[in-house]
Short mmCIF file of C-alpha atoms in Angstrom, two decimals:
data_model
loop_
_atom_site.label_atom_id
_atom_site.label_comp_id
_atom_site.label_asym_id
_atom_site.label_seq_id
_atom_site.Cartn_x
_atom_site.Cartn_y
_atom_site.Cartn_z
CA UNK G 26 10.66 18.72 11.43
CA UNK G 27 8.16 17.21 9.48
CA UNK G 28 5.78 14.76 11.04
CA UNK G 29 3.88 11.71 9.20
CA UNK G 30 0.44 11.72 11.95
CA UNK G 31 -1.69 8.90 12.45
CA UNK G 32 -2.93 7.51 9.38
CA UNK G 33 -6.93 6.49 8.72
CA UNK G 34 -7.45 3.69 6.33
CA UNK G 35 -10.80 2.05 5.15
CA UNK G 36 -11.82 -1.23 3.42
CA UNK G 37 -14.75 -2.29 1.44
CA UNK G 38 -18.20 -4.17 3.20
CA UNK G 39 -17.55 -7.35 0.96
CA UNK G 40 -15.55 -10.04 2.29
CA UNK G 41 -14.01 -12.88 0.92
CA UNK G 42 -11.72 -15.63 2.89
CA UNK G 43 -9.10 -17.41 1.47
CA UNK G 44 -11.12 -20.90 1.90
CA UNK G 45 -13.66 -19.36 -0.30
CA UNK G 46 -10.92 -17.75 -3.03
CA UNK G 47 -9.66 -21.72 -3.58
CA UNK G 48 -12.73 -23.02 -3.81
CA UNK G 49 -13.66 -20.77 -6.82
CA UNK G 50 -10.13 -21.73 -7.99
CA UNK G 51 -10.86 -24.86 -8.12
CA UNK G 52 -14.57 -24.55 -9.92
CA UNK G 53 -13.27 -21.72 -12.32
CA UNK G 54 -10.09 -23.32 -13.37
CA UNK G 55 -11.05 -26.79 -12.54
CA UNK G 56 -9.01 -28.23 -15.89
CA UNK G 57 -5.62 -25.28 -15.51
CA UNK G 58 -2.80 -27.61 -15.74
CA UNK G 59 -1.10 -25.58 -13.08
CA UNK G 60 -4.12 -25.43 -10.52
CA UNK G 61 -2.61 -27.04 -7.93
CA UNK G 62 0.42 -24.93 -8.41
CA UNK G 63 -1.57 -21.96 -8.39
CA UNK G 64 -3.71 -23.40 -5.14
CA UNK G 65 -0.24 -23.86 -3.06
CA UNK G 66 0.93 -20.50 -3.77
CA UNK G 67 -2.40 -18.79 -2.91
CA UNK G 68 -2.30 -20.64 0.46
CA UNK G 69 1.31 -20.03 0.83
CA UNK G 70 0.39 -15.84 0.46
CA UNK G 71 -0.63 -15.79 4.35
CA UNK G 72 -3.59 -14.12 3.63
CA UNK G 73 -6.58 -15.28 5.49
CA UNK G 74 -9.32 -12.87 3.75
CA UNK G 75 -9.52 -9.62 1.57
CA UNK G 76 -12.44 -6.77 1.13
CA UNK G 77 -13.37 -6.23 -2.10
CA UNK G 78 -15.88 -3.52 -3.56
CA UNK G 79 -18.53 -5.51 -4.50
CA UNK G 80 -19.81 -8.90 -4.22
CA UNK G 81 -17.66 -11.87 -5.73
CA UNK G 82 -20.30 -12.78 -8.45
CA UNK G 83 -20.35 -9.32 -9.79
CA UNK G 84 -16.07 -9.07 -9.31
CA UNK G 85 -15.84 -11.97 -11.37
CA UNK G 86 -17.60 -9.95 -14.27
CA UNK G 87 -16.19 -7.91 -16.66
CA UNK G 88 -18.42 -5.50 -17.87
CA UNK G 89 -15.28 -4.13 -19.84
CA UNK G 90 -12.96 -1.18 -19.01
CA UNK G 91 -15.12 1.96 -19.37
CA UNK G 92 -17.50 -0.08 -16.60
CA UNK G 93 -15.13 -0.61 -14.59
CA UNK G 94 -13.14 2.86 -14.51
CA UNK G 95 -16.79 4.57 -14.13
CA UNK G 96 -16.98 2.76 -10.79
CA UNK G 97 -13.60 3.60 -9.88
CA UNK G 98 -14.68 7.56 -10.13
CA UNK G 99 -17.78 7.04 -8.38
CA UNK G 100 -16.75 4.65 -5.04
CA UNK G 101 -13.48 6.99 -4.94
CA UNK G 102 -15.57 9.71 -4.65
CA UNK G 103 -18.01 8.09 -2.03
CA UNK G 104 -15.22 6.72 -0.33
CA UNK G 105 -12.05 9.08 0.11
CA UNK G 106 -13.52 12.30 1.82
CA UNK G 107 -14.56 10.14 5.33
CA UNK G 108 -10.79 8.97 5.49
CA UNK G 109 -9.51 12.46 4.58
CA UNK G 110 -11.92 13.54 7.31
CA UNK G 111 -10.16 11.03 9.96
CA UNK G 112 -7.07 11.73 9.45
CA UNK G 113 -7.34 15.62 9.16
CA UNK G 114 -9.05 14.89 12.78
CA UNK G 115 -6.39 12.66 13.84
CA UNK G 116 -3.42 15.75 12.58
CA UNK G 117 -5.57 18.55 14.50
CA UNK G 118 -6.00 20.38 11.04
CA UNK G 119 -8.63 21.42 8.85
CA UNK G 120 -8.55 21.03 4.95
CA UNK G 121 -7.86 25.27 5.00
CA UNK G 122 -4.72 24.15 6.26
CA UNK G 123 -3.45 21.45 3.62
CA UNK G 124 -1.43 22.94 1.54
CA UNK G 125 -0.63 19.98 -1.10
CA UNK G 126 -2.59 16.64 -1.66
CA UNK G 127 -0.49 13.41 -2.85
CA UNK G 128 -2.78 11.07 -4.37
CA UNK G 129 -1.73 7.73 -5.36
CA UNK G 130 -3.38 4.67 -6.69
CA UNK G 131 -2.64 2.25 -9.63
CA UNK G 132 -5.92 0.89 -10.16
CA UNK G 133 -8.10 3.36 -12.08
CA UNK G 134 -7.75 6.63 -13.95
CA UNK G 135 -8.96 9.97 -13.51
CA UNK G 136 -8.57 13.32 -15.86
CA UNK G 137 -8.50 15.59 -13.78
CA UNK G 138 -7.16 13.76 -11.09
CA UNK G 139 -9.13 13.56 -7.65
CA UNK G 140 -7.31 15.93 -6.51
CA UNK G 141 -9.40 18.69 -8.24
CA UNK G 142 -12.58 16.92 -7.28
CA UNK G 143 -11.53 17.21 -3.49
CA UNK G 144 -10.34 20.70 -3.83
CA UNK G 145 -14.02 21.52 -5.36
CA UNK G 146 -16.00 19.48 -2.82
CA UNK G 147 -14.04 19.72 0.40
CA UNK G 148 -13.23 23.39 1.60
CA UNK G 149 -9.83 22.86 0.49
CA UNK G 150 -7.81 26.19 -0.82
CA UNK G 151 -8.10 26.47 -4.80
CA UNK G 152 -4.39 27.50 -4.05
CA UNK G 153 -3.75 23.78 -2.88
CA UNK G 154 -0.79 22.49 -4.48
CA UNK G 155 -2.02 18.91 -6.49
CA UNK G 156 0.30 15.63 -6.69
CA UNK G 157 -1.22 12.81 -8.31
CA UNK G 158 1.05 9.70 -8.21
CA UNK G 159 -0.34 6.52 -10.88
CA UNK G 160 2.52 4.54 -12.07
CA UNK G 161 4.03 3.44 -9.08
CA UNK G 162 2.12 0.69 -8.23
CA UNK G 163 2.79 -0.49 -4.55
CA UNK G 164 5.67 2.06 -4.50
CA UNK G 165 4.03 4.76 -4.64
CA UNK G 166 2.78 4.74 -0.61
CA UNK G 167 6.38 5.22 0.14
CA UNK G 168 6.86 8.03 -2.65
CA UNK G 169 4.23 9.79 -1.33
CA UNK G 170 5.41 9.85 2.07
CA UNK G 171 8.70 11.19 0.51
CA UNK G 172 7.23 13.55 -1.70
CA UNK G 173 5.68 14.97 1.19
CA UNK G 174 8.42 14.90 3.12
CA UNK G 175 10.22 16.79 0.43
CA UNK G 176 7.71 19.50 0.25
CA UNK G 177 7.64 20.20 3.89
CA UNK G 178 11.24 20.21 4.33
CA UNK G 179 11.42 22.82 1.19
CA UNK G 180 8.09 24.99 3.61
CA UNK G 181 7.96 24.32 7.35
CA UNK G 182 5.08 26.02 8.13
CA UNK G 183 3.00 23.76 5.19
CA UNK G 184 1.47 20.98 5.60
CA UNK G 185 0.75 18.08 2.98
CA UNK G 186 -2.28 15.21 2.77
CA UNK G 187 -1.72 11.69 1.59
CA UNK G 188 -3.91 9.68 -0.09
CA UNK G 189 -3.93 6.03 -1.33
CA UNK G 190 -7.01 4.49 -3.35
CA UNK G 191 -6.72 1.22 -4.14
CA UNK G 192 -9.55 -1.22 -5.82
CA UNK G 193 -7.46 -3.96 -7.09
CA UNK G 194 -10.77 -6.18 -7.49
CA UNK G 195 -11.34 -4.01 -10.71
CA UNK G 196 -8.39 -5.04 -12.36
CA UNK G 197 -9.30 -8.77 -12.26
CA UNK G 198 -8.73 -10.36 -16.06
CA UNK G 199 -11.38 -13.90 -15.82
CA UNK G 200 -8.99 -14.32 -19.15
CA UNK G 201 -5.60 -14.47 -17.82
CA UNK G 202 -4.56 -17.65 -16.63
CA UNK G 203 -1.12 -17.64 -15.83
CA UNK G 204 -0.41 -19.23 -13.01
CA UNK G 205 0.97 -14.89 -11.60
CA UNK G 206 -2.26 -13.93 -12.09
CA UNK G 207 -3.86 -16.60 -10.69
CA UNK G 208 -1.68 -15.90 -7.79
CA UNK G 209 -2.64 -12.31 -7.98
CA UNK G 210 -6.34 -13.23 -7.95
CA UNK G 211 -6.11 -14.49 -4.08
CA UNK G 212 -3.54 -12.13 -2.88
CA UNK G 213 -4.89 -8.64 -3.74
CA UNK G 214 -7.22 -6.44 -1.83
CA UNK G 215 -9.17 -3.30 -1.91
CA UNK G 216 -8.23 0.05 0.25
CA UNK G 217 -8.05 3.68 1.04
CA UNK G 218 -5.81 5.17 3.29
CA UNK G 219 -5.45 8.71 4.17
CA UNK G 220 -2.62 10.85 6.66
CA UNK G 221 -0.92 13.94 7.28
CA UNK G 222 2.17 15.36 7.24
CA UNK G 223 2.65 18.21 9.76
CA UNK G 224 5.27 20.48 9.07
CA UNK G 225 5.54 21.29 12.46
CA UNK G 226 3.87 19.43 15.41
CA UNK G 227 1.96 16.80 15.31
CA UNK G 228 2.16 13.07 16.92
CA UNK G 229 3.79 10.30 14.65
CA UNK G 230 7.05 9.77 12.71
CA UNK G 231 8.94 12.62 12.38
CA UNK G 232 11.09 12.11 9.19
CA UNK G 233 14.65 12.95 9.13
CA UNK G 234 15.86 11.47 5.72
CA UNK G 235 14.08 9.46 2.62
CA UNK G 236 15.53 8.17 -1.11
CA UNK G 237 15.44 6.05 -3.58
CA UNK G 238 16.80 3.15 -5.65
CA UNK G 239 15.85 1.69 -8.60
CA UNK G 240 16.96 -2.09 -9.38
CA UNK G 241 19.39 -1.74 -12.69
CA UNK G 242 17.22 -3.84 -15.82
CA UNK G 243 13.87 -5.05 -13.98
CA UNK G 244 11.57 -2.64 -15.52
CA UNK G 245 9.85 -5.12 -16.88
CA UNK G 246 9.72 -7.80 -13.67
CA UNK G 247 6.16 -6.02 -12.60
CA UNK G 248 4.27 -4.47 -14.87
CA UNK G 249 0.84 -3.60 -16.66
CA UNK G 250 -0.25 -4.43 -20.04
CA UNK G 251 -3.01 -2.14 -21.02
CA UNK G 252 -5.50 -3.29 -23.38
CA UNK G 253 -9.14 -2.92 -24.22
CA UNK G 254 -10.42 -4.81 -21.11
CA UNK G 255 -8.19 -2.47 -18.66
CA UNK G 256 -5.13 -3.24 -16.98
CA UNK G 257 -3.42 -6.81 -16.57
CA UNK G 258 -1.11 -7.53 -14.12
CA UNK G 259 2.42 -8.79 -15.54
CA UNK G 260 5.09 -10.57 -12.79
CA UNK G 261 8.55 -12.18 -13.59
CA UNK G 262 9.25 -14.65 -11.90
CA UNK G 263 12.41 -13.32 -10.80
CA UNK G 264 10.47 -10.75 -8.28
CA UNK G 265 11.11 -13.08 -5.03
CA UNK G 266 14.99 -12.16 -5.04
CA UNK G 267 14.45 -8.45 -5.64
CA UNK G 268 15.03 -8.11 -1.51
CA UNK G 269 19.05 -9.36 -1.84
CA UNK G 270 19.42 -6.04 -4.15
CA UNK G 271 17.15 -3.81 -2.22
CA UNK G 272 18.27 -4.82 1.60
CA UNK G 273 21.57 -3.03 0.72
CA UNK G 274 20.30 0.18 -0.83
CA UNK G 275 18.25 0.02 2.86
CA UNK G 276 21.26 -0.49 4.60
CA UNK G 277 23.36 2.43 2.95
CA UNK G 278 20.16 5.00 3.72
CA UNK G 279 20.65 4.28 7.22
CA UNK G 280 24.26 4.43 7.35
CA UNK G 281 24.15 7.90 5.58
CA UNK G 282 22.19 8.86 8.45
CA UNK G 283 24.47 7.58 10.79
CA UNK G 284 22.03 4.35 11.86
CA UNK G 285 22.23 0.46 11.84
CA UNK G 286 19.62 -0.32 9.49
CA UNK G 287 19.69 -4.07 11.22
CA UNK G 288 19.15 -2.26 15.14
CA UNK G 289 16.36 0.37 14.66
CA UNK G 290 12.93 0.13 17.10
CA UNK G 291 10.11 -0.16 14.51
CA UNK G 292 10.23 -1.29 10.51
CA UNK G 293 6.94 -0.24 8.32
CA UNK G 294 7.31 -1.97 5.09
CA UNK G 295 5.02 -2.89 2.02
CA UNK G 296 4.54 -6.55 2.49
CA UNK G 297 3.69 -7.96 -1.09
CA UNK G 298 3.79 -11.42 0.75
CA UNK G 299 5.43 -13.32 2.77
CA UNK G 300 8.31 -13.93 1.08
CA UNK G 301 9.42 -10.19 1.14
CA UNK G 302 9.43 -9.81 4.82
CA UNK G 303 11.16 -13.48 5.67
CA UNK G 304 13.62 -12.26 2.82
CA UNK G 305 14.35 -8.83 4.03
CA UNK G 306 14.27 -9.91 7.82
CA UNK G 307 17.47 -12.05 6.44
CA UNK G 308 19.45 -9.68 4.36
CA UNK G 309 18.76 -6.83 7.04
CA UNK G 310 19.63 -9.33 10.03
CA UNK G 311 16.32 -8.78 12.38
CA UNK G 312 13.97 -10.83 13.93
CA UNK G 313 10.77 -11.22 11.86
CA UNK G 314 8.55 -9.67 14.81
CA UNK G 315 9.96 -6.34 13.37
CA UNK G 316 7.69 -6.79 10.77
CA UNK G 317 4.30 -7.73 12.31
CA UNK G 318 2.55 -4.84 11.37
CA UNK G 319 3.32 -5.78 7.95
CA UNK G 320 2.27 -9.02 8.69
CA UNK G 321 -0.93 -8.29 9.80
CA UNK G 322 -1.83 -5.93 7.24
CA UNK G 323 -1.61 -8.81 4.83
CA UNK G 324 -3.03 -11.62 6.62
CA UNK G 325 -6.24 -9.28 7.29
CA UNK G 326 -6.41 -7.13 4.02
CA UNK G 327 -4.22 -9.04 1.57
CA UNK G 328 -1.59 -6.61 -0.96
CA UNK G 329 -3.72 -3.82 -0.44
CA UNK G 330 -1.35 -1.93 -2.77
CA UNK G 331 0.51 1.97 -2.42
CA UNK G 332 -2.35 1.82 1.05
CA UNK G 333 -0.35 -1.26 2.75
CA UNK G 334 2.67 1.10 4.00
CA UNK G 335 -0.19 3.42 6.14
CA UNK G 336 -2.25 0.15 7.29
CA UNK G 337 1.03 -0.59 8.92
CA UNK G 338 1.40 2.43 10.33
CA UNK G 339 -1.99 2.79 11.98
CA UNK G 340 -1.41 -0.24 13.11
CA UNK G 341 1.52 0.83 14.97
CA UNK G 342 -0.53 3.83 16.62
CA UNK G 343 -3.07 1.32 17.18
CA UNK G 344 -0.45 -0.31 19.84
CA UNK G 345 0.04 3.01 21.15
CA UNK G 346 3.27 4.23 19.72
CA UNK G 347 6.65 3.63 20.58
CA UNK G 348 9.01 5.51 23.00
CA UNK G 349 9.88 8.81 22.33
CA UNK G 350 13.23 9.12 20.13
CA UNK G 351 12.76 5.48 18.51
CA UNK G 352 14.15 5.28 15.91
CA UNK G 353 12.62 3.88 12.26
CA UNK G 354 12.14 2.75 9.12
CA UNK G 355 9.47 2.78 6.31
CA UNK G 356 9.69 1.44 2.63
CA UNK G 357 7.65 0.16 0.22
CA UNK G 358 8.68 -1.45 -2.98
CA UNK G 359 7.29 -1.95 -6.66
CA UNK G 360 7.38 -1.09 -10.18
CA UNK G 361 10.54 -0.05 -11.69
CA UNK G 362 12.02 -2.53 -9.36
CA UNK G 363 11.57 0.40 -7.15
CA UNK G 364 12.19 1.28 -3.33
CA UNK G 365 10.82 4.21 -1.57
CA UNK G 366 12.52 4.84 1.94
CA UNK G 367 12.36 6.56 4.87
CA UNK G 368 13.50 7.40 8.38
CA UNK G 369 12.16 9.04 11.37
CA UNK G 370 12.40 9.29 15.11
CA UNK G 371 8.51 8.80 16.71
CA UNK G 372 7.61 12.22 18.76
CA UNK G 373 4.81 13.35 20.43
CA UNK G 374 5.70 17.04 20.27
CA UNK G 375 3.39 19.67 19.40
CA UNK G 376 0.71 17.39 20.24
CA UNK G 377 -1.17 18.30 23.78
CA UNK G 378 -1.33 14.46 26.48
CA UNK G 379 -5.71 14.14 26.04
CA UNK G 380 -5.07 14.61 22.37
CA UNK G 381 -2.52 12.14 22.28
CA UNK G 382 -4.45 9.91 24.18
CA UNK G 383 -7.57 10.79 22.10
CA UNK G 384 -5.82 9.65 19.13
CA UNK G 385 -4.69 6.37 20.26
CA UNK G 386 -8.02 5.42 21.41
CA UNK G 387 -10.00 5.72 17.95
CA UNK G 388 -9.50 2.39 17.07
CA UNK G 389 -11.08 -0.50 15.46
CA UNK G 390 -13.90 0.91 13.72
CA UNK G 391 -12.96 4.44 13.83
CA UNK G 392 -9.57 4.13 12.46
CA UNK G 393 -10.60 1.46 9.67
CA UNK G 394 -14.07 0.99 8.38
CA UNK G 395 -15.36 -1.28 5.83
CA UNK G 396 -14.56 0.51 2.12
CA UNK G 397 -8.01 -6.05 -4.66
CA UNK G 398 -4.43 -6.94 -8.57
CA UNK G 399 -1.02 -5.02 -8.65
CA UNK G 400 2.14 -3.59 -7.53
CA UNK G 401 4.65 -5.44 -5.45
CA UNK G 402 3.90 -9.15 -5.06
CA UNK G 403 6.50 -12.04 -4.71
CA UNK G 404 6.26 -14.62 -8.14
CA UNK G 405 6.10 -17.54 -9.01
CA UNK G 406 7.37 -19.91 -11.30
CA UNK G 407 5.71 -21.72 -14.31
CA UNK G 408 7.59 -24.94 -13.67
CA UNK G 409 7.94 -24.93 -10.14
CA UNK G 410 6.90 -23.83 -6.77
CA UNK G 411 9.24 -21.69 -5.20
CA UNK G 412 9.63 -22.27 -1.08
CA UNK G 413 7.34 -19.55 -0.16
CA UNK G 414 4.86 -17.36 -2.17
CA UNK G 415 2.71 -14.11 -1.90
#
């Protein structure tokens, strides 16, 4: 059975708190009729302080969109092989033995993908299968997870490599001023986030079951426009009630697996803000401690993106597991509206005690080091505020 091992995830050297994002709300857009709007929402996000590539006064900038893609390529580059390394280490593999790489990230473009470029430069087969994932936005975390999933339930003996890249901070638009992207402004972060899926063995979730569902007409709640300057972040302000719809499409997963969707030991889900997780702890019926990983992923790192669903997950190694046999969920939502779902029983099989232990005790600044708009966010309104925001 195919096993999702611990993942490594990285964030960016620059820091910026949320004390500091409202002040430059305030001097930026000191005369937006809708600044204290957008103020209440951003403090309403939970999110106490983001990394971001580089320092605010250059993220502020926009050199324009060839700029700004050219240092996508290049901190990608710099960036992804020391989480691939981690989490290869954490699985007990070696590159030689990936057979596929799933790489997903929404806020740059490569041709070829990175894939090729990590092939090339880091002993990877040339006969390595190559999965790049961009239009999924926060979504695509959990579609990688699945895709993998799919691909080592279709080869047992394989073994597949996930990789998120997120730099939201170069998708900031200094001429948008909508009170979403204002929102978007103090709620995004930057991230990478790397793990493997053993097709046999390992330590982690062992998957047992994923799918889909797409929310009928909301193709166009969260979206991009692209333009000369790059991406720009669109969000309907319907988004917040996307969890009534989605909650059931959870709920019938589980029950096709013969679970309670509502009574499982451990939730990973893509926490676009708060208002997702007190909305789906509702609609599912479970206590909102389910979701602290979640939680804590965006109070620390803000909407990290397609990265947030494997910060939660280390982050549930990082408290050393669960009991053998629990029993799980993982989603993350976006685009489309989209969900991407997935459950698995934890195991430690194929996975020696010390190694175990080894694992679990690379943490803090061996499981995330210091490497920001879209995907799945809860809206806003342009006439009023809703009860909570993020």
């Amino acid at each position: 059975m195919a096993t999702l091992c611990r993942p490594a995830v990285s964030v960016p050297e620059h820091v910026i708190t949320m004390e500091e994002t409202l002040e430059l709300a305030r001097t930026i857009h000191a005369d937006h009729p809708q600044l204290p709007l957008a103020l209440r929402l951003m403090e309403n996000t939970g999110v106490r302080k983001r990394h971001i590539l580089r320092p605010i006064e250059e993220t502020l900038k926009h050199p324009g969109f060839e700029e700004r893609n050219s240092v996508y390529e290049a901190e990608a580059k710099a960036r992804v092989p020391a989480v691939i390394r981690r989490a290869l280490e954490d699985a007990e593999l070696r590159a030689a033995d990936i057979d596929v790489i799933i790489y997903v990230s929404c806020t740059g473009f490569m041709m070829p993908s990175l894939t090729a470029w990590l092939i090339n430069t880091m002993d990877f087969r040339s006969d390595t299968r190559q999965v790049p994932i961009a239009q999924l936005g926060c979504a695509a975390g959990g579609a990688a997870i699945n895709r993998a999933h799919d691909f080592c339930t279709a080869y047992p003996d394989k073994n597949a490599l996930i990789v998120a890249c997120e730099f939201c901070s170069l998708c900031y638009q200094p001429t948008d001023l909508g009170v979403g992207n204002l929102l978007s402004n103090g709620l995004f972060g930057d991230g990478l986030a790397a793990a493997v899926m053993r097709g046999k063995g390992g330590t982690g979730v062992a998957l047992e079951r994923n799918g889909s569902y797409l929310v009928p007409e909301t193709v166009d709640w969260i979206a991009y426009d692209v333009r000369d300057t790059g991406f720009h972040f669109k969000l309907d302000k319907r988004v917040p009630g996307t969890m009534e719809p989605l909650a059931p499409a959870l709920k019938q997963l589980a029950g096709q697996h013969g679970w309670d969707a509502s009574d499982l030991d451990f939730y990973i889900i893509h926490a676009g803000g708060p208002r997702i997780l007190d909305d789906l702890s509702k609609f599912l019926g479970v206590a909102p401690e389910a979701f602290r990983f979640s939680r804590a992923t965006l109070t620390e790192y803000g909407n990290i993106a397609s990265a947030v669903v494997l910060d939660a997950l280390r982050r549930l190694f990082d408290e050393g597991g669960t009991p053998e046999s629990a029993r799980g969920l993982l989603a993350g939502f976006g685009p489309g509206i989209t969900a991407e779902m997935s459950l698995g029983r934890w195991t430690t099989s194929g996975s020696s005690p010390a190694a175990a232990v080894g694992a679990r005790s690379r943490v803090g600044a061996a499981s995330v080091s210091t490497v920001a708009p879209n995907a799945f966010v809860d809206a806003y309104t342009d006439t009023e505020e809703p009860d909570r925001a993020g």
